[in-house]
Amino acid sequence: MSTALLLFRRDLRLADNPALQAALDSADAVLPVYIHDPEVDWKPGAASNWWLHHSLLALDATLRERGSALIVRAGNTHSELRALIDATSADAVHWNRCYEPAAIARDKTLKAALREAGARVESHNSALMMEPWMLATGNGDPYRVFSPFARRFNAHWQPSRMTETPTTIPWPSEAGHQRQGESAIAALELLPRIGWDAGFYECWRPGVDGAHARLDSFMAGTAGDYKRLRELPGIDGTSALSPHLHFGELSPRQCWAAAETAKAQGASEGIDHFQRELIWREFAYHLIYHFPHTTDTPLNPRFADFPWRVPADYAEDLKAWQAGNTGVPIVDAGMRQLWHTGWMHNRVRMIVGSFLTKNLLIPWQEGARWFWDTLVDADLASNTLGWQWAAGSGADAAPYFRIFNPVLQAQKFDTEGTYVRRWVPELSRLSDTALHAPWEAKPEVLAQAGVQIGRDYPEAIVDLKASRARALEAYERIKA
């Protein structure tokens, strides 16, 4: 009996899983394995680990329903795989590719070592519709601008057949009958020891079932008006599929197919815009693959000399931003939503990113690291793209001189204050006109709402007009 090892990473599903299908097609039995071996750089943050714990539990349960189970190990991936090969006499190893710089380097070394030891090793594409090397400009260069990338993607993308969830997954007889399940996953200690994650359970259902429930709900609900509703943080108008996509509980091909079905049923512009967001995700991976240094340094080399404030100068402001205590309501609402739910509305992500990098002149890397630790959808490619965009230093970046005014943004996208009142309840009794800039409200208006600035809600840590001028002055220093 031939046995193949199936190494799960960020592909925690059975349907449309090329590595699983290849293992089933080429071997009599398949041993599903997860090895917890985080990269040295950009180790998954606390929120990601919370999601991973629950997604692994869901995957193990799904495997058990099909006569299999998830073998869980922690340690060096090569050593653990070699031990499993020896124990099961497996002659093949399959996995789906990752595209982050450290993951690529790890996989090249791992593949070479296993092949040298006599194993057949195959990697597959599960995470993307088109892999980063498949699209290039007319000159053969990688893209740096989204619009031409999207046009090329649409011209070349051809959906292929997706495999369904297998009904059975043959278990290798050499693996014995020990199927650790929950205890082995718990031993990874992915969950927090202090219960700061209570709000996560109210918002999320990690695993394939939760992913498809959210996809179905979105397609049946707000998807048709997605382009408009996704801009309004006070309503549930986005897909919120990003963590499911990051952990591979859904594939982008499955999302694209669901969108095509919705369009066939009459939805159009909103669905087109949702598909455009899927292409943005592809673009993020295109960039991180071709420009791996951008996880830590700017794509635009001019910004290497940008006059950011130094840590000793901005430490207290950074803490206020992280805690949602800046005194700017829409910024604080976003940061508090992030802490409570592990997620933040995309429009608000842009607002808080602009505020940190431009009004506070704090390096974008500080924001990227905080998001990395606190987002359940922390994805290195998308996180890097988003923060370089906010700072003005990346591909398709907002020009540095385009500085979001958080008050005007709030008035436009949270007109009735639904979002701010939810996450900054101490201001909930303020009128719509006073809510977004309480420092401008008359004393009697504040008093009537029971708000005393500096006691019930912090004073703004920065003057928006003056800090905007400071940012523009800093930009001028690298403009030439």
Short mmCIF file of C-alpha atoms in Angstrom, two decimals:
data_model
loop_
_atom_site.label_atom_id
_atom_site.label_comp_id
_atom_site.label_asym_id
_atom_site.label_seq_id
_atom_site.Cartn_x
_atom_site.Cartn_y
_atom_site.Cartn_z
CA MET A 1 0.00 0.00 0.00
CA SER A 2 1.42 3.37 -1.03
CA THR A 3 1.08 6.30 1.37
CA ALA A 4 1.30 10.05 0.76
CA LEU A 5 1.74 12.72 3.40
CA LEU A 6 -0.45 15.78 2.98
CA LEU A 7 1.04 18.83 4.70
CA PHE A 8 -1.58 21.41 5.60
CA ARG A 9 -0.53 25.03 6.07
CA ARG A 10 -2.90 27.83 5.06
CA ASP A 11 -5.21 25.58 3.06
CA LEU A 12 -7.45 24.27 5.84
CA ARG A 13 -10.19 22.79 3.66
CA LEU A 14 -10.87 19.63 1.68
CA ALA A 15 -12.76 20.97 -1.35
CA ASP A 16 -10.78 22.62 -4.16
CA ASN A 17 -7.56 21.50 -2.50
CA PRO A 18 -5.11 20.50 -5.25
CA ALA A 19 -2.57 18.95 -2.86
CA LEU A 20 -5.21 16.72 -1.31
CA GLN A 21 -6.55 15.65 -4.68
CA ALA A 22 -3.07 14.88 -6.00
CA ALA A 23 -2.32 12.79 -2.91
CA LEU A 24 -5.58 10.86 -3.30
CA ASP A 25 -4.95 10.29 -7.01
CA SER A 26 -1.42 9.00 -6.54
CA ALA A 27 -1.52 6.94 -3.33
CA ASP A 28 -3.62 4.26 -1.68
CA ALA A 29 -3.70 6.14 1.63
CA VAL A 30 -3.20 9.73 2.75
CA LEU A 31 -1.92 10.99 6.10
CA PRO A 32 -3.03 14.59 6.77
CA VAL A 33 -0.45 16.50 8.80
CA TYR A 34 -0.16 19.93 10.37
CA ILE A 35 3.26 20.96 11.72
CA HIS A 36 3.42 24.11 13.79
CA ASP A 37 6.70 25.66 12.73
CA PRO A 38 6.27 29.44 12.40
CA GLU A 39 8.77 31.41 10.38
CA VAL A 40 11.30 33.43 12.36
CA ASP A 41 10.21 36.66 10.69
CA TRP A 42 6.59 37.69 10.97
CA LYS A 43 5.48 34.91 13.29
CA PRO A 44 1.65 34.78 13.38
CA GLY A 45 0.19 37.19 15.90
CA ALA A 46 -2.12 36.46 18.81
CA ALA A 47 -5.34 37.00 16.86
CA SER A 48 -4.15 34.76 14.02
CA ASN A 49 -3.26 32.04 16.50
CA TRP A 50 -6.76 32.21 17.98
CA TRP A 51 -8.24 31.62 14.54
CA LEU A 52 -5.76 28.89 13.70
CA HIS A 53 -6.66 26.93 16.85
CA HIS A 54 -10.34 26.83 15.98
CA SER A 55 -9.77 26.22 12.28
CA LEU A 56 -7.56 23.22 13.03
CA LEU A 57 -10.28 21.80 15.28
CA ALA A 58 -12.82 22.21 12.49
CA LEU A 59 -10.50 20.59 9.95
CA ASP A 60 -9.83 17.62 12.23
CA ALA A 61 -13.56 17.11 12.75
CA THR A 62 -14.16 17.18 8.99
CA LEU A 63 -11.40 14.65 8.41
CA ARG A 64 -12.78 12.34 11.09
CA GLU A 65 -16.15 12.33 9.34
CA ARG A 66 -14.29 10.83 6.37
CA GLY A 67 -12.37 8.12 8.20
CA SER A 68 -9.23 10.15 8.68
CA ALA A 69 -7.79 12.63 11.20
CA LEU A 70 -5.27 15.43 11.47
CA ILE A 71 -1.83 14.49 12.78
CA VAL A 72 -0.51 17.50 14.69
CA ARG A 73 3.15 18.13 15.43
CA ALA A 74 5.27 21.07 16.58
CA GLY A 75 8.90 21.61 15.69
CA ASN A 76 11.13 21.62 12.65
CA THR A 77 9.08 20.77 9.58
CA HIS A 78 11.81 18.71 7.92
CA SER A 79 12.53 16.66 11.02
CA GLU A 80 8.86 15.99 11.71
CA LEU A 81 8.14 14.99 8.13
CA ARG A 82 11.15 12.65 8.04
CA ALA A 83 9.92 10.98 11.24
CA LEU A 84 6.44 10.51 9.76
CA ILE A 85 7.89 9.15 6.51
CA ASP A 86 9.89 6.61 8.49
CA ALA A 87 6.89 5.65 10.63
CA THR A 88 4.47 5.19 7.72
CA SER A 89 6.81 4.24 4.84
CA ALA A 90 5.29 7.14 2.91
CA ASP A 91 6.93 7.73 -0.44
CA ALA A 92 5.38 11.09 -1.34
CA VAL A 93 4.71 14.46 0.24
CA HIS A 94 2.23 17.02 -1.08
CA TRP A 95 1.60 20.60 -0.02
CA ASN A 96 0.12 23.81 -1.39
CA ARG A 97 2.45 26.70 -2.03
CA CYS A 98 2.95 29.80 0.11
CA TYR A 99 4.35 33.00 -1.37
CA GLU A 100 5.80 35.03 1.48
CA PRO A 101 9.61 35.49 1.28
CA ALA A 102 10.47 33.35 4.31
CA ALA A 103 8.00 30.64 3.28
CA ILE A 104 9.48 30.41 -0.22
CA ALA A 105 13.00 30.04 1.16
CA ARG A 106 11.83 27.41 3.67
CA ASP A 107 9.97 25.38 1.06
CA LYS A 108 12.87 25.34 -1.39
CA THR A 109 15.18 23.97 1.30
CA LEU A 110 12.56 21.51 2.52
CA LYS A 111 11.77 20.18 -0.94
CA ALA A 112 15.45 19.68 -1.77
CA ALA A 113 16.16 17.86 1.50
CA LEU A 114 13.19 15.51 1.20
CA ARG A 115 13.96 14.69 -2.42
CA GLU A 116 17.58 13.98 -1.53
CA ALA A 117 16.27 11.50 1.05
CA GLY A 118 14.30 9.72 -1.66
CA ALA A 119 10.80 11.13 -1.23
CA ARG A 120 8.68 12.38 -4.09
CA VAL A 121 7.67 15.94 -3.29
CA GLU A 122 5.05 17.96 -5.16
CA SER A 123 3.75 21.44 -4.46
CA HIS A 124 0.50 22.86 -5.81
CA ASN A 125 -1.42 26.11 -6.14
CA SER A 126 -4.31 26.45 -3.74
CA ALA A 127 -4.22 30.06 -2.52
CA LEU A 128 -4.38 32.09 -5.73
CA MET A 129 -6.25 32.17 -9.00
CA MET A 130 -3.10 33.12 -10.93
CA GLU A 131 0.31 32.70 -9.36
CA PRO A 132 2.65 35.70 -9.11
CA TRP A 133 4.92 34.70 -12.00
CA MET A 134 2.04 34.17 -14.43
CA LEU A 135 1.41 37.85 -15.23
CA ALA A 136 3.91 40.44 -16.42
CA THR A 137 4.00 43.73 -18.27
CA GLY A 138 4.73 43.91 -21.98
CA ASN A 139 8.40 44.29 -21.07
CA GLY A 140 8.32 41.21 -18.89
CA ASP A 141 8.50 43.20 -15.65
CA PRO A 142 6.28 42.73 -12.61
CA TYR A 143 3.38 45.11 -12.23
CA ARG A 144 3.51 48.02 -9.80
CA VAL A 145 0.12 49.54 -10.67
CA PHE A 146 -3.17 47.78 -10.08
CA SER A 147 -5.29 48.84 -13.05
CA PRO A 148 -3.10 47.33 -15.80
CA PHE A 149 -2.56 44.27 -13.61
CA ALA A 150 -6.33 43.84 -13.32
CA ARG A 151 -6.80 44.22 -17.07
CA ARG A 152 -4.16 41.57 -17.72
CA PHE A 153 -5.69 39.31 -15.10
CA ASN A 154 -9.16 39.56 -16.64
CA ALA A 155 -7.73 38.89 -20.09
CA HIS A 156 -5.95 35.72 -18.99
CA TRP A 157 -7.96 34.26 -16.12
CA GLN A 158 -9.69 31.02 -17.11
CA PRO A 159 -11.61 29.28 -14.29
CA SER A 160 -10.84 25.59 -14.11
CA ARG A 161 -12.73 22.69 -12.61
CA MET A 162 -12.78 22.57 -8.82
CA THR A 163 -12.81 19.31 -6.90
CA GLU A 164 -15.50 18.57 -4.34
CA THR A 165 -14.97 17.42 -0.77
CA PRO A 166 -14.02 13.72 -0.90
CA THR A 167 -16.40 11.35 0.85
CA THR A 168 -13.57 9.24 2.30
CA ILE A 169 -9.86 9.72 2.87
CA PRO A 170 -8.10 6.36 3.29
CA TRP A 171 -6.08 6.15 6.51
CA PRO A 172 -2.64 4.47 6.32
CA SER A 173 -2.50 1.22 8.25
CA GLU A 174 1.10 1.98 9.26
CA ALA A 175 -0.05 5.14 11.06
CA GLY A 176 -1.74 3.12 13.78
CA HIS A 177 -4.97 4.19 15.43
CA GLN A 178 -3.78 7.14 17.49
CA ARG A 179 -5.72 10.15 16.31
CA GLN A 180 -4.91 12.92 18.75
CA GLY A 181 -7.38 15.58 17.72
CA GLU A 182 -8.26 18.26 20.23
CA SER A 183 -5.57 17.45 22.79
CA ALA A 184 -2.75 17.82 20.28
CA ILE A 185 -4.15 21.09 18.98
CA ALA A 186 -4.56 22.40 22.53
CA ALA A 187 -0.92 21.46 23.22
CA LEU A 188 0.15 24.05 20.63
CA GLU A 189 -1.03 26.71 23.12
CA LEU A 190 -2.44 28.98 20.44
CA LEU A 191 -5.20 30.42 22.62
CA PRO A 192 -4.54 33.40 24.90
CA ARG A 193 -3.98 32.77 28.57
CA ILE A 194 -5.75 36.01 29.43
CA GLY A 195 -9.27 36.12 28.05
CA TRP A 196 -9.05 39.16 25.79
CA ASP A 197 -10.65 37.15 22.98
CA ALA A 198 -14.25 37.07 24.26
CA GLY A 199 -15.47 39.40 21.52
CA PHE A 200 -14.05 37.14 18.82
CA TYR A 201 -16.57 34.41 19.60
CA GLU A 202 -19.42 36.86 19.02
CA CYS A 203 -18.20 37.68 15.52
CA TRP A 204 -16.50 34.68 13.98
CA ARG A 205 -16.94 31.02 13.22
CA PRO A 206 -13.58 29.69 12.00
CA GLY A 207 -13.60 26.67 9.74
CA VAL A 208 -15.05 25.65 6.40
CA ASP A 209 -18.67 25.62 7.57
CA GLY A 210 -18.37 29.14 8.90
CA ALA A 211 -16.65 30.27 5.72
CA HIS A 212 -19.39 28.97 3.44
CA ALA A 213 -22.12 30.28 5.71
CA ARG A 214 -20.60 33.76 5.49
CA LEU A 215 -20.09 33.51 1.72
CA ASP A 216 -23.69 32.38 1.18
CA SER A 217 -25.05 35.09 3.47
CA PHE A 218 -23.05 37.77 1.68
CA MET A 219 -24.11 36.65 -1.79
CA ALA A 220 -27.75 36.49 -0.75
CA GLY A 221 -27.58 39.81 1.08
CA THR A 222 -25.44 42.88 0.44
CA ALA A 223 -23.30 41.62 -2.46
CA GLY A 224 -25.51 43.20 -5.12
CA ASP A 225 -24.91 46.67 -3.64
CA TYR A 226 -21.40 45.90 -2.42
CA LYS A 227 -19.68 48.84 -4.12
CA ARG A 228 -21.71 51.35 -2.11
CA LEU A 229 -22.36 49.48 1.12
CA ARG A 230 -18.74 48.41 1.64
CA GLU A 231 -17.84 52.05 2.33
CA LEU A 232 -20.20 52.38 5.30
CA PRO A 233 -18.67 51.07 8.54
CA GLY A 234 -21.91 51.40 10.47
CA ILE A 235 -23.55 48.54 8.57
CA ASP A 236 -22.60 44.95 7.75
CA GLY A 237 -21.94 45.66 4.08
CA THR A 238 -18.62 43.90 3.46
CA SER A 239 -18.03 40.22 2.83
CA ALA A 240 -15.76 39.77 5.90
CA LEU A 241 -14.29 36.77 4.08
CA SER A 242 -10.66 37.82 4.48
CA PRO A 243 -9.78 35.55 7.44
CA HIS A 244 -11.43 32.57 5.76
CA LEU A 245 -9.40 33.27 2.62
CA HIS A 246 -6.17 33.76 4.55
CA PHE A 247 -6.45 30.41 6.30
CA GLY A 248 -7.61 28.69 3.14
CA GLU A 249 -11.02 27.67 4.46
CA LEU A 250 -12.26 29.14 1.20
CA SER A 251 -10.32 29.38 -2.02
CA PRO A 252 -10.49 32.52 -4.17
CA ARG A 253 -11.74 30.31 -6.99
CA GLN A 254 -14.70 29.27 -4.86
CA CYS A 255 -15.45 32.94 -4.13
CA TRP A 256 -15.15 33.83 -7.81
CA ALA A 257 -17.48 30.99 -8.79
CA ALA A 258 -20.05 32.10 -6.20
CA ALA A 259 -19.85 35.61 -7.64
CA GLU A 260 -20.39 34.31 -11.17
CA THR A 261 -23.47 32.41 -9.98
CA ALA A 262 -24.83 35.57 -8.34
CA LYS A 263 -24.26 37.55 -11.54
CA ALA A 264 -26.12 34.92 -13.53
CA GLN A 265 -29.02 35.45 -11.16
CA GLY A 266 -29.13 39.19 -11.84
CA ALA A 267 -26.57 40.89 -9.58
CA SER A 268 -24.04 42.97 -11.49
CA GLU A 269 -22.10 46.05 -10.40
CA GLY A 270 -21.71 45.08 -6.76
CA ILE A 271 -20.55 41.59 -7.69
CA ASP A 272 -18.10 42.99 -10.23
CA HIS A 273 -16.61 45.16 -7.50
CA PHE A 274 -16.32 42.16 -5.18
CA GLN A 275 -14.44 40.29 -7.87
CA ARG A 276 -12.22 43.33 -8.29
CA GLU A 277 -11.33 43.03 -4.60
CA LEU A 278 -10.33 39.41 -5.20
CA ILE A 279 -8.00 40.67 -7.92
CA TRP A 280 -6.56 43.20 -5.44
CA ARG A 281 -5.67 40.21 -3.26
CA GLU A 282 -3.90 38.60 -6.21
CA PHE A 283 -2.05 41.89 -6.79
CA ALA A 284 -0.86 41.93 -3.18
CA TYR A 285 0.71 38.50 -3.64
CA HIS A 286 2.19 39.55 -6.97
CA LEU A 287 3.95 42.43 -5.21
CA ILE A 288 5.25 40.52 -2.21
CA TYR A 289 6.62 37.79 -4.47
CA HIS A 290 8.45 40.18 -6.80
CA PHE A 291 9.40 42.75 -4.17
CA PRO A 292 9.98 40.71 -0.99
CA HIS A 293 11.81 43.56 0.77
CA THR A 294 8.59 45.55 0.99
CA THR A 295 7.42 43.74 4.12
CA ASP A 296 9.83 45.99 6.01
CA THR A 297 11.12 48.67 3.64
CA PRO A 298 9.34 50.99 1.19
CA LEU A 299 8.77 50.04 -2.41
CA ASN A 300 9.42 53.65 -3.38
CA PRO A 301 13.10 54.14 -2.45
CA ARG A 302 12.64 57.86 -1.83
CA PHE A 303 10.80 57.00 1.38
CA ALA A 304 13.92 55.38 2.83
CA ASP A 305 14.93 58.93 3.80
CA PHE A 306 11.52 60.07 5.01
CA PRO A 307 11.84 62.11 8.24
CA TRP A 308 9.65 60.01 10.53
CA ARG A 309 9.55 60.85 14.21
CA VAL A 310 11.82 58.75 16.41
CA PRO A 311 10.43 56.12 18.82
CA ALA A 312 11.27 58.08 21.96
CA ASP A 313 9.22 60.97 20.60
CA TYR A 314 6.18 59.03 19.41
CA ALA A 315 5.91 56.23 21.99
CA GLU A 316 2.97 57.72 23.90
CA ASP A 317 1.11 58.67 20.74
CA LEU A 318 1.53 55.14 19.41
CA LYS A 319 0.08 53.70 22.62
CA ALA A 320 -2.89 56.07 22.39
CA TRP A 321 -3.48 55.03 18.77
CA GLN A 322 -3.26 51.33 19.61
CA ALA A 323 -5.70 51.69 22.52
CA GLY A 324 -8.20 53.85 20.64
CA ASN A 325 -7.59 56.88 22.86
CA THR A 326 -6.45 59.49 20.37
CA GLY A 327 -9.35 61.85 20.97
CA VAL A 328 -10.40 61.55 17.30
CA PRO A 329 -13.64 59.53 17.38
CA ILE A 330 -13.55 57.69 14.04
CA VAL A 331 -9.92 56.67 14.66
CA ASP A 332 -10.69 55.47 18.16
CA ALA A 333 -13.77 53.59 16.96
CA GLY A 334 -11.68 51.68 14.45
CA MET A 335 -8.93 50.79 16.89
CA ARG A 336 -11.45 49.61 19.49
CA GLN A 337 -13.29 47.51 16.93
CA LEU A 338 -9.97 45.94 16.03
CA TRP A 339 -9.17 45.05 19.64
CA HIS A 340 -12.62 43.70 20.40
CA THR A 341 -13.29 41.74 17.20
CA GLY A 342 -9.90 41.12 15.57
CA TRP A 343 -11.08 42.96 12.47
CA MET A 344 -11.60 46.49 11.21
CA HIS A 345 -13.75 47.90 8.44
CA ASN A 346 -11.68 48.59 5.32
CA ARG A 347 -12.60 52.26 5.01
CA VAL A 348 -11.62 52.79 8.62
CA ARG A 349 -8.35 50.92 8.07
CA MET A 350 -7.45 53.61 5.54
CA ILE A 351 -8.44 56.37 7.96
CA VAL A 352 -6.44 55.05 10.91
CA GLY A 353 -3.50 54.30 8.61
CA SER A 354 -3.44 57.83 7.26
CA PHE A 355 -3.78 59.23 10.78
CA LEU A 356 -0.83 57.20 12.09
CA THR A 357 1.56 57.83 9.21
CA LYS A 358 0.65 61.39 8.30
CA ASN A 359 -0.98 63.17 11.25
CA LEU A 360 1.29 61.44 13.78
CA LEU A 361 4.34 60.92 11.50
CA ILE A 362 4.82 57.43 12.92
CA PRO A 363 6.46 54.91 10.55
CA TRP A 364 4.04 52.63 8.75
CA GLN A 365 5.96 49.60 10.01
CA GLU A 366 4.59 50.29 13.52
CA GLY A 367 1.05 50.10 12.20
CA ALA A 368 1.80 46.99 10.16
CA ARG A 369 3.17 45.20 13.22
CA TRP A 370 0.16 46.15 15.35
CA PHE A 371 -2.29 44.97 12.71
CA TRP A 372 -0.26 41.80 12.30
CA ASP A 373 -0.75 40.95 15.97
CA THR A 374 -4.38 42.00 16.33
CA LEU A 375 -6.11 41.08 13.05
CA VAL A 376 -7.66 37.66 12.58
CA ASP A 377 -7.16 38.21 8.84
CA ALA A 378 -3.51 39.25 9.22
CA ASP A 379 -2.08 38.40 5.81
CA LEU A 380 1.47 39.51 5.08
CA ALA A 381 0.84 40.34 1.43
CA SER A 382 -2.36 42.32 2.01
CA ASN A 383 -1.07 43.93 5.21
CA THR A 384 2.06 45.12 3.44
CA LEU A 385 0.13 46.45 0.46
CA GLY A 386 -2.33 48.28 2.71
CA TRP A 387 0.22 49.97 4.93
CA GLN A 388 2.52 50.98 2.09
CA TRP A 389 -0.56 52.42 0.37
CA ALA A 390 -1.50 54.39 3.47
CA ALA A 391 2.02 55.75 3.88
CA GLY A 392 2.31 56.71 0.22
CA SER A 393 5.42 54.60 -0.27
CA GLY A 394 4.10 51.55 -2.12
CA ALA A 395 2.39 50.44 -5.29
CA ASP A 396 -0.82 52.26 -6.13
CA ALA A 397 -0.11 54.34 -3.07
CA ALA A 398 -2.21 57.27 -2.02
CA PRO A 399 0.13 60.19 -2.73
CA TYR A 400 1.71 61.33 0.48
CA PHE A 401 0.15 64.75 0.10
CA ARG A 402 -3.33 63.17 0.00
CA ILE A 403 -4.04 63.17 3.70
CA PHE A 404 -7.37 61.85 4.94
CA ASN A 405 -9.21 64.29 7.18
CA PRO A 406 -10.74 61.87 9.71
CA VAL A 407 -13.57 64.26 10.55
CA LEU A 408 -14.63 64.68 6.93
CA GLN A 409 -14.26 60.94 6.35
CA ALA A 410 -16.50 60.22 9.33
CA GLN A 411 -19.08 62.76 8.25
CA LYS A 412 -19.19 61.24 4.77
CA PHE A 413 -19.16 57.53 5.59
CA ASP A 414 -20.66 57.47 9.10
CA THR A 415 -23.08 60.33 8.64
CA GLU A 416 -25.47 59.32 11.41
CA GLY A 417 -22.66 58.24 13.71
CA THR A 418 -23.79 54.62 14.01
CA TYR A 419 -20.25 53.26 13.91
CA VAL A 420 -18.70 55.80 16.25
CA ARG A 421 -21.52 55.52 18.78
CA ARG A 422 -21.12 51.75 18.88
CA TRP A 423 -17.40 51.74 19.58
CA VAL A 424 -17.04 55.05 21.42
CA PRO A 425 -20.13 54.89 23.64
CA GLU A 426 -18.96 57.70 25.93
CA LEU A 427 -19.82 60.07 23.07
CA SER A 428 -23.11 58.41 22.14
CA ARG A 429 -25.31 61.25 23.42
CA LEU A 430 -23.63 63.88 21.30
CA SER A 431 -25.53 65.17 18.28
CA ASP A 432 -24.50 64.08 14.79
CA THR A 433 -22.91 67.49 14.18
CA ALA A 434 -20.76 67.37 17.32
CA LEU A 435 -19.97 63.66 17.39
CA HIS A 436 -17.10 63.51 14.93
CA ALA A 437 -15.18 66.57 16.20
CA PRO A 438 -16.11 66.97 19.87
CA TRP A 439 -13.30 69.48 20.44
CA GLU A 440 -15.23 71.91 18.26
CA ALA A 441 -18.50 71.52 20.21
CA LYS A 442 -19.71 74.29 22.48
CA PRO A 443 -19.33 73.65 26.21
CA GLU A 444 -23.08 73.57 26.73
CA VAL A 445 -23.48 70.93 23.99
CA LEU A 446 -20.88 68.75 25.65
CA ALA A 447 -22.40 69.28 29.08
CA GLN A 448 -25.86 68.37 27.87
CA ALA A 449 -24.47 65.09 26.50
CA GLY A 450 -22.61 64.40 29.77
CA VAL A 451 -19.21 64.69 28.13
CA GLN A 452 -16.22 66.47 29.59
CA ILE A 453 -13.20 66.35 27.31
CA GLY A 454 -10.20 65.17 29.25
CA ARG A 455 -12.36 63.32 31.78
CA ASP A 456 -14.89 61.23 29.88
CA TYR A 457 -13.05 61.24 26.56
CA PRO A 458 -9.43 62.20 25.84
CA GLU A 459 -8.32 65.43 24.30
CA ALA A 460 -7.14 65.02 20.74
CA ILE A 461 -3.45 64.08 20.82
CA VAL A 462 -2.74 66.12 17.69
CA ASP A 463 -4.16 69.15 15.91
CA LEU A 464 -5.40 67.90 12.54
CA LYS A 465 -4.64 71.10 10.63
CA ALA A 466 -1.19 71.62 12.10
CA SER A 467 -0.22 67.98 11.75
CA ARG A 468 -1.32 68.00 8.14
CA ALA A 469 0.98 70.94 7.46
CA ARG A 470 3.81 69.13 9.25
CA ALA A 471 3.29 66.05 7.07
CA LEU A 472 3.35 68.09 3.88
CA GLU A 473 6.54 69.76 5.01
CA ALA A 474 8.10 66.35 5.65
CA TYR A 475 7.03 65.19 2.20
CA GLU A 476 8.73 68.18 0.59
CA ARG A 477 12.06 67.02 2.03
CA ILE A 478 12.02 63.84 -0.12
CA LYS A 479 10.09 65.20 -3.08
CA ALA A 480 13.06 66.05 -5.27
#
